[in-house]
Tab-separated table of C-alpha atoms in Angstrom:
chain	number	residue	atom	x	y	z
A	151	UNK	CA	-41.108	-15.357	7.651
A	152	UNK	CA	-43.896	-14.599	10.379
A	153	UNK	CA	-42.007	-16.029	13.926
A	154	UNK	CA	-44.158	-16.149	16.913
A	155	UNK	CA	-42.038	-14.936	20.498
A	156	UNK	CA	-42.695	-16.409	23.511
A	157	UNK	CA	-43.671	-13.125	26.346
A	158	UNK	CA	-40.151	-12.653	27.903
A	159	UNK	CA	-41.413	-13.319	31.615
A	160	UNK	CA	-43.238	-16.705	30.241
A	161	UNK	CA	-39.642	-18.177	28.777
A	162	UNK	CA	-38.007	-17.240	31.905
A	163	UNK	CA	-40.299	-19.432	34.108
A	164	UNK	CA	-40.027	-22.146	31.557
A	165	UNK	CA	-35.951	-21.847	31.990
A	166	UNK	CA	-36.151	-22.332	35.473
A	167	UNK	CA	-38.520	-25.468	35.023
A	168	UNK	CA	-35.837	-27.470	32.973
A	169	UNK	CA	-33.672	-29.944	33.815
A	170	UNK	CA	-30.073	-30.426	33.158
A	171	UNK	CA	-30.488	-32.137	29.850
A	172	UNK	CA	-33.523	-30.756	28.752
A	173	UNK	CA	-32.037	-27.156	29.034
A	174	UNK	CA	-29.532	-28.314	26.969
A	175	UNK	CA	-31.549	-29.934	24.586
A	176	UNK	CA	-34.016	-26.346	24.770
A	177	UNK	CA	-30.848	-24.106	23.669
A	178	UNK	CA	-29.897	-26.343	20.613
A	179	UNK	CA	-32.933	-26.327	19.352
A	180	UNK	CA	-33.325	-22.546	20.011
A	181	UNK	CA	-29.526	-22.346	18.328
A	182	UNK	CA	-30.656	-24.835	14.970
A	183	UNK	CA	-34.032	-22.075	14.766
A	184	UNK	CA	-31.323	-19.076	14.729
A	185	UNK	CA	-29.618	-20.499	12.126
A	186	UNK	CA	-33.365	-21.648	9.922
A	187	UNK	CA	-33.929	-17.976	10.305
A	188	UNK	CA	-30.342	-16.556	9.101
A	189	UNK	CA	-30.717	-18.719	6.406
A	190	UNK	CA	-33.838	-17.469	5.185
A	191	UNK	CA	-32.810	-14.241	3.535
A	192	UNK	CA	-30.460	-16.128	1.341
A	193	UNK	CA	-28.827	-14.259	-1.796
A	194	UNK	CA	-31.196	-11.643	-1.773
A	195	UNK	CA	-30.435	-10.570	2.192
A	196	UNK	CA	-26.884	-9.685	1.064
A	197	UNK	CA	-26.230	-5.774	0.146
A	198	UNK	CA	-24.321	-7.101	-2.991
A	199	UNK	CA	-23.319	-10.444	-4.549
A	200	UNK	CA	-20.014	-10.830	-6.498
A	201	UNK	CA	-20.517	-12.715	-10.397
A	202	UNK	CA	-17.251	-14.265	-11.858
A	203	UNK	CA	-17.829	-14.226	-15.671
A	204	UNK	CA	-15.002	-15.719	-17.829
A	205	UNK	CA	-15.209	-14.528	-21.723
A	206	UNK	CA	-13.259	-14.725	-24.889
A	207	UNK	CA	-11.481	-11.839	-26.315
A	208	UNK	CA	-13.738	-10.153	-28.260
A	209	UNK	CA	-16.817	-9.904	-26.196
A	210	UNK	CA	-15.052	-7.278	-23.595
A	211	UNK	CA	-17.183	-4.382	-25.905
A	212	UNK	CA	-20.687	-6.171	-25.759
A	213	UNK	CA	-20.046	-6.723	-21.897
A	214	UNK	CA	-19.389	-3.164	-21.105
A	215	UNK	CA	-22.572	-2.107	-22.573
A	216	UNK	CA	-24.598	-5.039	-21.334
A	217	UNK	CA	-23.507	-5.898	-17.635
A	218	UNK	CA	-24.595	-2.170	-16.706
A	219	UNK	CA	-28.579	-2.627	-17.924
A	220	UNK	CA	-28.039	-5.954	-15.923
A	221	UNK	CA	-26.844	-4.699	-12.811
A	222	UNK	CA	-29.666	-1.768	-12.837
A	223	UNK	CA	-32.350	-4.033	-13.704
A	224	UNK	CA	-31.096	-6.480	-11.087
A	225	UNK	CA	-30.670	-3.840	-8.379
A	226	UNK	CA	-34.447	-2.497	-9.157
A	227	UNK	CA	-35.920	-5.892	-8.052
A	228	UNK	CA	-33.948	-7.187	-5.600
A	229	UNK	CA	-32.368	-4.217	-3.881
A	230	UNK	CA	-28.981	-6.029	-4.396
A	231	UNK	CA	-25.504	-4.347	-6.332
A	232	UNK	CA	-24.070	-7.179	-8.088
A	233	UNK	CA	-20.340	-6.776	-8.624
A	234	UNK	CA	-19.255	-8.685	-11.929
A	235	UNK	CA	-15.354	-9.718	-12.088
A	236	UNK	CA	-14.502	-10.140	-15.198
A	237	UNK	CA	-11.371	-12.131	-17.410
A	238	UNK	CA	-11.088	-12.346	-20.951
A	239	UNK	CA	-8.659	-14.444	-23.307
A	240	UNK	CA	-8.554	-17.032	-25.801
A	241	UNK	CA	-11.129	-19.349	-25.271
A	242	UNK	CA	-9.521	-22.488	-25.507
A	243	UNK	CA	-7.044	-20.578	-22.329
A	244	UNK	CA	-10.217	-19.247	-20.873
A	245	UNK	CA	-11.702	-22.932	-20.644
A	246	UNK	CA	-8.521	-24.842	-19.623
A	247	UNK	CA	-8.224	-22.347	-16.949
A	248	UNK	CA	-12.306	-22.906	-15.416
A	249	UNK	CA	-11.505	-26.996	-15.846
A	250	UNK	CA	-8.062	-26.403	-13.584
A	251	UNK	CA	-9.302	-24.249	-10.697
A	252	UNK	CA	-7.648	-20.958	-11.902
A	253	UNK	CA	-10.758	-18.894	-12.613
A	254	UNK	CA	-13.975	-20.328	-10.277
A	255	UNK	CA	-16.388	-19.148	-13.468
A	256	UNK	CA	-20.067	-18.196	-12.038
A	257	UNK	CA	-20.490	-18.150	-16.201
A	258	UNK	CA	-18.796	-18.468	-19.515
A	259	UNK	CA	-19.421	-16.446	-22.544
A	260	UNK	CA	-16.592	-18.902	-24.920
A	261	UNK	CA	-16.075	-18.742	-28.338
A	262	UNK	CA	-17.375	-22.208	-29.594
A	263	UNK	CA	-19.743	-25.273	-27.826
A	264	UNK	CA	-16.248	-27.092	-27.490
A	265	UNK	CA	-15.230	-25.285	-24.823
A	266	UNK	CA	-18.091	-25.457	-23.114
A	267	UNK	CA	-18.413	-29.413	-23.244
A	268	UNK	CA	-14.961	-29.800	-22.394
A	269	UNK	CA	-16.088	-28.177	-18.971
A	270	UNK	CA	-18.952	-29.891	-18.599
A	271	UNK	CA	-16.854	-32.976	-19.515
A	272	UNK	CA	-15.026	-31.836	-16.327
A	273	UNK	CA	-17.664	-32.025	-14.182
A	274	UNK	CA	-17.889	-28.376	-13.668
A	275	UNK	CA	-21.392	-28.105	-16.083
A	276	UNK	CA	-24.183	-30.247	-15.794
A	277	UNK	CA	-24.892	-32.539	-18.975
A	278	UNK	CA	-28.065	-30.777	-20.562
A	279	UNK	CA	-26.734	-27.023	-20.185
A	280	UNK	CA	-27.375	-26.234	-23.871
A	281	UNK	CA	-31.253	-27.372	-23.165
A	282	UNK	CA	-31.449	-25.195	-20.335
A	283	UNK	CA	-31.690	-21.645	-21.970
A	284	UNK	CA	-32.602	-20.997	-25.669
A	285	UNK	CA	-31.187	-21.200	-28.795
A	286	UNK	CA	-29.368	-23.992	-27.304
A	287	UNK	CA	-27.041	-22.231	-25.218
A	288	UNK	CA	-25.952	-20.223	-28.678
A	289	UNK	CA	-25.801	-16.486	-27.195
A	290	UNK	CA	-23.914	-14.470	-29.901
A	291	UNK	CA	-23.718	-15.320	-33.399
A	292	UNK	CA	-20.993	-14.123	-36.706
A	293	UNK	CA	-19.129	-15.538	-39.591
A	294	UNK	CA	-15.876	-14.711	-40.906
A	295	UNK	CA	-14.187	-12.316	-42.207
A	296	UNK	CA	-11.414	-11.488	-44.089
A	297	UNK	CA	-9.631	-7.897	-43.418
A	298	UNK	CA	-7.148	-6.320	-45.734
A	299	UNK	CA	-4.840	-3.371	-46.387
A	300	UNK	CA	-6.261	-0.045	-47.318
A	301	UNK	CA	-6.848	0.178	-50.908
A	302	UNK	CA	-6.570	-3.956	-50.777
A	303	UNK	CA	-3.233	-3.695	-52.429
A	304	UNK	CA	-3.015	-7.734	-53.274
A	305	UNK	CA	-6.528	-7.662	-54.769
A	306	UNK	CA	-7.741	-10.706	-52.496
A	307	UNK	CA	-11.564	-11.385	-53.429
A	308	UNK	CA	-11.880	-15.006	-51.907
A	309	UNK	CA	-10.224	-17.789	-49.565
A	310	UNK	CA	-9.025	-19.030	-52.331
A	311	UNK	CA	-6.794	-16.272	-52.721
A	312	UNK	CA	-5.012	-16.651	-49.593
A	313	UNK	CA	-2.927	-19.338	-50.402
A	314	UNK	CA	-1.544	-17.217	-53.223
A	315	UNK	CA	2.545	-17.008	-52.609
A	316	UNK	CA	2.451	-13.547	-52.344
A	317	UNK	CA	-0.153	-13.010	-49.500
A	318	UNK	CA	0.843	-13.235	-45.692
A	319	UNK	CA	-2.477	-13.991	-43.271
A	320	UNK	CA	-1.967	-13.649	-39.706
A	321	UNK	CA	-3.668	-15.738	-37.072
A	322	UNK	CA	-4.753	-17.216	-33.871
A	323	UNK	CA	-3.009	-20.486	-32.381
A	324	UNK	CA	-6.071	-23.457	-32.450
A	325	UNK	CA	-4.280	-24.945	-29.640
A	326	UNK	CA	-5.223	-21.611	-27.865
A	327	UNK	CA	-7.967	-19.511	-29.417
A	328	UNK	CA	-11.334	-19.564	-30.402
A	329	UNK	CA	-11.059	-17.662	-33.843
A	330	UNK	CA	-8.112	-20.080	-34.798
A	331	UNK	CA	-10.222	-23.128	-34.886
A	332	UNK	CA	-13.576	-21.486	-36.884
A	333	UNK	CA	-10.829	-19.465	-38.879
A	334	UNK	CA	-9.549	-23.674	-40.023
A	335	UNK	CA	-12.826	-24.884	-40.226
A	336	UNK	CA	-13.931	-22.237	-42.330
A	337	UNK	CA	-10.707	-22.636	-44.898
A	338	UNK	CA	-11.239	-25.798	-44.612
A	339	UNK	CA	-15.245	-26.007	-45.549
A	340	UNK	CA	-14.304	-23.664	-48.398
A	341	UNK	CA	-13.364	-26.472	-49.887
A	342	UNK	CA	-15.190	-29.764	-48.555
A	343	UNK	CA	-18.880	-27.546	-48.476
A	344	UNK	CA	-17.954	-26.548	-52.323
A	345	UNK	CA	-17.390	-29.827	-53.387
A	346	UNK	CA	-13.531	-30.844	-52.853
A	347	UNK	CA	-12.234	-33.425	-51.679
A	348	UNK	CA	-10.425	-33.704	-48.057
A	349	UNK	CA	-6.793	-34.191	-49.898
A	350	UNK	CA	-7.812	-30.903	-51.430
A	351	UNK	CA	-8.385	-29.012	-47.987
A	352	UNK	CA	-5.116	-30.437	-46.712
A	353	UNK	CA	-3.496	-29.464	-49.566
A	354	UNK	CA	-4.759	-25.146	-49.294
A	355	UNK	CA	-4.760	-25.425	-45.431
A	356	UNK	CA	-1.357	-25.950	-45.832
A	357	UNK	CA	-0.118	-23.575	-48.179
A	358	UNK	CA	-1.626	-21.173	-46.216
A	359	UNK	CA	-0.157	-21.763	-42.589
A	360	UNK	CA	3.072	-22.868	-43.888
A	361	UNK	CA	3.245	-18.723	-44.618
A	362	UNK	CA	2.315	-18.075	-41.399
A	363	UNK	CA	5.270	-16.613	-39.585
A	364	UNK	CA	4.076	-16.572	-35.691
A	365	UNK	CA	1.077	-17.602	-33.945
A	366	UNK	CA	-0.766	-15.190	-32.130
A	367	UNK	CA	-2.228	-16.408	-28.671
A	368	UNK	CA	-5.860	-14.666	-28.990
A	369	UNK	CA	-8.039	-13.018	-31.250
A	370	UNK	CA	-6.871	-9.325	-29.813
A	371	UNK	CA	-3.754	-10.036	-29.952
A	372	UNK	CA	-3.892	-11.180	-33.787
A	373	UNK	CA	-5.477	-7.958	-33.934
A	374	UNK	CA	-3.335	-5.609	-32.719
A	375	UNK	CA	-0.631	-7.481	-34.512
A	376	UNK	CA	-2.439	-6.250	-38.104
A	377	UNK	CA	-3.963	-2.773	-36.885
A	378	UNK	CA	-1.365	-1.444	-34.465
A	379	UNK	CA	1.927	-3.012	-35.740
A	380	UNK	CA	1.320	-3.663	-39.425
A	381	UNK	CA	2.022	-6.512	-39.808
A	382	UNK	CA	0.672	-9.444	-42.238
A	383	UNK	CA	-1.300	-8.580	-45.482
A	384	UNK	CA	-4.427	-10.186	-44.322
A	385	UNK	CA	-6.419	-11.090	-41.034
A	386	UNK	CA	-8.959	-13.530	-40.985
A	387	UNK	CA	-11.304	-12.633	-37.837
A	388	UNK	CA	-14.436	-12.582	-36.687
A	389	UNK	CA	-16.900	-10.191	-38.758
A	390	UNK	CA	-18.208	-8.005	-35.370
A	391	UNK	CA	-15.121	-7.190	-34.455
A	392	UNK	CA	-13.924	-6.080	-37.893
A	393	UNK	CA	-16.845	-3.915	-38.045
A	394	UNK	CA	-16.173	-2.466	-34.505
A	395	UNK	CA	-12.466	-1.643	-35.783
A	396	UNK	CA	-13.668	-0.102	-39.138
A	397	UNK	CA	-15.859	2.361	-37.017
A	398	UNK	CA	-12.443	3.620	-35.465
A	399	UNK	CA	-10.376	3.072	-38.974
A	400	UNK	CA	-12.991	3.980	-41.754
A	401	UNK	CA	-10.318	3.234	-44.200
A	402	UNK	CA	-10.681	-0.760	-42.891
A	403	UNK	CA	-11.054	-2.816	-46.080
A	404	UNK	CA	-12.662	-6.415	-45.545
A	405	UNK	CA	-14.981	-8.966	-46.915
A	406	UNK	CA	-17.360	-11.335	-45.628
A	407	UNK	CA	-16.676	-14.580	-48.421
A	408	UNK	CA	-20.293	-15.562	-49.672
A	409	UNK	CA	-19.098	-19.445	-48.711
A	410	UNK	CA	-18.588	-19.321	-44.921
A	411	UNK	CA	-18.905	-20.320	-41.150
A	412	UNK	CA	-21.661	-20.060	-39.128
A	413	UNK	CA	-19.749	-19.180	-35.526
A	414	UNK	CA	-21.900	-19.632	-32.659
A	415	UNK	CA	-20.760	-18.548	-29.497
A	416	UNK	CA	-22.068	-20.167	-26.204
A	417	UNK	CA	-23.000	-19.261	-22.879
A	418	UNK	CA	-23.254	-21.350	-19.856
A	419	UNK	CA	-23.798	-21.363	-16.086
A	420	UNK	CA	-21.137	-23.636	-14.026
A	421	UNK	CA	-23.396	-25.272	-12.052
A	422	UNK	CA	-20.007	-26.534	-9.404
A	423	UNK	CA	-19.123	-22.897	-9.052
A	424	UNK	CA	-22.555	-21.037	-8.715
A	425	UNK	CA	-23.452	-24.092	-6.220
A	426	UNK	CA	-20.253	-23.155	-4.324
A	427	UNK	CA	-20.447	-19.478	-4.451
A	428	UNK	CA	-24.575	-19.244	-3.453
A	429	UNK	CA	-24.789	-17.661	-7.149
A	430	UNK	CA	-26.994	-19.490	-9.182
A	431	UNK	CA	-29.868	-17.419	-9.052
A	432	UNK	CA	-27.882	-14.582	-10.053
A	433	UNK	CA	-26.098	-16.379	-12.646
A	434	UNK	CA	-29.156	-18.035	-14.095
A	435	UNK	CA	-30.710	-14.658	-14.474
A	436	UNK	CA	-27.778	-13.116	-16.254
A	437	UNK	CA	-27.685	-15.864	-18.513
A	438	UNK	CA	-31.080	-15.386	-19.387
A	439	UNK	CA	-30.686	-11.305	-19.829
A	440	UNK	CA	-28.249	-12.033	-22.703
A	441	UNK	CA	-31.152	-13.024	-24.421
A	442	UNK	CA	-33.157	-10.269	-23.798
A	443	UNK	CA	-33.709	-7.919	-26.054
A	444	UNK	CA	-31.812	-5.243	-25.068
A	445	UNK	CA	-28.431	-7.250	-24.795
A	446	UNK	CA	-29.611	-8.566	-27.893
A	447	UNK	CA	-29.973	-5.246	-29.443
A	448	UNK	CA	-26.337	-4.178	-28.038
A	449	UNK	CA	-24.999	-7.410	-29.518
A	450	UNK	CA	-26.234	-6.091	-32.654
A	451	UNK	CA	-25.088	-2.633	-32.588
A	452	UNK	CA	-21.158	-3.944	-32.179
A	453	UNK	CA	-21.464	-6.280	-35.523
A	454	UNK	CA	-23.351	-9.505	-33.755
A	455	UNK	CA	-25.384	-11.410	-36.225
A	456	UNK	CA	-28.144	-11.021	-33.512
A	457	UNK	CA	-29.479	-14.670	-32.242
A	458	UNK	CA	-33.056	-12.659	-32.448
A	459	UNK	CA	-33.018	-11.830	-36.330
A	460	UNK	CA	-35.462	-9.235	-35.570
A	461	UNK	CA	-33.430	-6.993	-33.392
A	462	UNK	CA	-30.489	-7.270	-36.062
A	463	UNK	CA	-33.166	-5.489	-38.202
A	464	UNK	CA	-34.425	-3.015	-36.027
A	465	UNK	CA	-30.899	-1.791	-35.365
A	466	UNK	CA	-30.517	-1.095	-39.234
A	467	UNK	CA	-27.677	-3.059	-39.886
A	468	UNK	CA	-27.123	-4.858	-43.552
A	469	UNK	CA	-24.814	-7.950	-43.249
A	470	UNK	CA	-23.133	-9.126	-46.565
A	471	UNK	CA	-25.479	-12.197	-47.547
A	472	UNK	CA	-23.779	-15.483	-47.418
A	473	UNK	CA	-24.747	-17.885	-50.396
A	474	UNK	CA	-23.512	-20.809	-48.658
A	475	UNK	CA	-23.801	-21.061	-44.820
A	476	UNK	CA	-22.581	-24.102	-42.938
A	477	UNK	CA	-21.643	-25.150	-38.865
A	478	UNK	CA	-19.686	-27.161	-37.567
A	479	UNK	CA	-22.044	-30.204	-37.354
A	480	UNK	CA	-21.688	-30.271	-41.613
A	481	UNK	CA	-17.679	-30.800	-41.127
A	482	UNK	CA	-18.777	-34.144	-38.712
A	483	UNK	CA	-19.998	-32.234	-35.274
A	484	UNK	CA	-17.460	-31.183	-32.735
A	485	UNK	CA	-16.419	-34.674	-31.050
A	486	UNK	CA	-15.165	-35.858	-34.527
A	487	UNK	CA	-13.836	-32.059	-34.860
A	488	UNK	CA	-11.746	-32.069	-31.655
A	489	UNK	CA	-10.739	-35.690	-32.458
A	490	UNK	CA	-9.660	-35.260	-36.176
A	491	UNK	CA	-8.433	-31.780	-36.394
A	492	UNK	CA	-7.994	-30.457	-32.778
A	493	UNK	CA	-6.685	-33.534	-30.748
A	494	UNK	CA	-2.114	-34.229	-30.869
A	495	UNK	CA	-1.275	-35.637	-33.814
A	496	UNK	CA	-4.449	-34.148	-35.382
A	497	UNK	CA	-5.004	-32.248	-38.611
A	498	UNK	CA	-3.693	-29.010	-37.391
A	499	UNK	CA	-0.971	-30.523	-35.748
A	500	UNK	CA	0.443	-32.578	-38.999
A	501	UNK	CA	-0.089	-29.757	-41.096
A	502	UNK	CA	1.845	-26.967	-38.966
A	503	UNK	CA	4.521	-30.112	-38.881
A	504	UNK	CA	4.626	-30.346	-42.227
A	505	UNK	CA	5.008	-26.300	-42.460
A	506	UNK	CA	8.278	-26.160	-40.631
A	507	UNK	CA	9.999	-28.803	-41.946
């Protein structure tokens, strides 16, 4: 901003020449100019600007590779650091936590859209967010997978199997995690997408979780419950993060069932937050670097079913095809979702009921 200064000797006379209340009148405007001119600068006249990002479990592996080539590219064209604070948790958790105050999100990276509309629902998110960036708001994208013992002692070749008497599967809480609700969605599609009938889904949804002995609060946590503790004969998780934890175990068995889930994993800004903080430029432009090739491209390399099929390509990687691929607007959308299986008294709800008793 080009400001044009009065010679000092010229404002002095002009200070003498002022009356009571015009002198008055002369400093406030002078003061209201001060502040026009503080103002200017903005986020970019700051050293370094503080991001609050709130994630799901999983995602803690993509972020540490992606938020550096942010921060680098950010500090090359605006000569500003930007500090990221970081919590990650179950996504259902994660969300409650943004709607109630606890964590003042500059962005979420959540595990499914319903999080994300409950928050907007909240008042937090502007209605629209998934129009605002591409792919509608769809950042990350996998399907499910279903991880074994070594050697796959109990032979398990398909959902199907898991309701077998003999198998134990270890999982999330849908009350509390993102991988528990696509990991009942997709059991129950297995059957619904195939051509059963609802009665039938009940019916193998509940063999299964009636086996279930304790339910884990998070993905990681259902995790390290299988890999670190042994425990449970099968996991059912999501398929990048079974292939980061064969690169660590080679002798990880899994399989990705040719009838499955598509899980799409959103990203939003909070438009209350960034508004509050001074962050949204910041925030906006994150957002928009996870769809940038080269988070795309890191996405890929930890097991992402890359948003951009291209850069899944280019990194090499060969997914297990999937003969029969469907979302979560094919089981009703996710309003009729939360309401029917997610809500109290819902499907989940009845069915873990029905389990103890």
């Amino acid at each position: 901003m080009n400001v044009s200064l009065l010679p000092i000797r010229s404002l002095f006379r002009r200070f003498r020449s002022l009356s009571g209340r015009s002198f008055l009148s002369f400093l406030l405007v002078g003061l209201l100019a001060s502040l026009a001119l503080a103002s200017c600068g903005g986020i970019g006249s700051k050293p370094e600007v503080k991001l609050n990002l709130v994630s799901f479990s999983v995602t803690k592996a993509a972020h540490d590779q992606i938020i550096p080539k942010f921060v680098e590219k950010w500090r090359k064209e605006h000569n500003q650091k930007v500090i990221f604070q970081r919590s990650y948790g179950g996504s259902l958790a994660q969300a409650d936590d943004v709607i109630a105050g606890k964590q003042e999100a500059d962005v979420v990276h959540l595990a499914l859209p319903l999080d994300v509309m409950r928050i907007s629902q909240a008042g937090l998110i502007n209605r629209g967010w998934e129009d605002r960036v591409p792919r509608r708001g769809v950042v990350s994208h996998s399907v499910a997978a279903i991880v074994t013992r070594a050697g796959n002692p109990k032979k398990i070749q398909s959902w199907a199997d898991l309701a077998r008497e003999d198998v134990t599967v270890l999982s999330a809480d849908p009350k509390t995690s993102g991988i528990a609700i696509w990991q009942l969605l997709a059991l129950w599609g297995s059957v619904t997408q195939t051509g059963g009938e609802p009665q039938q889904a009940w019916d193998f949804v509940r063999r299964i979780y009636q086996k279930i002995p304790t339910l884990a609060r998070d993905a990681r946590e259902a995790s390290n419950a299988f890999f670190q503790e042994g425990k449970g004969d099968v996991l059912v998780t999501y398929e990048n993060e079974v292939i980061l934890a064969a690169r660590n175990q080679p002798d990880t068995n899994y399989l990705v069932p040719p009838v499955n889930i598509s899980i799409d994993n959103p990203v939003a800004v909070v438009d209350r937050n960034v508004d509050k903080h001074g962050t949204r430029e910041v925030a906006e432009a994150f957002v928009n670097f996870l769809y940038s090739e080269p988070a795309q491209q890191e996405l890929a390399k930890l097991g992402y079913r890359s948003v951009n099929p291209f850069v899944a390509k280019d990194e090499g990687l060969q997914f297990p095809p999937i003969e029969t691929l469907f979302n979560a607007q094919d089981l009703g959308g996710w309003t009729l979702i939360e309401k029917e299986f997610l809500a109290n008294n819902g499907i989940f709800e009845q069915i873990k009921n029905q389990s103890a008793s």
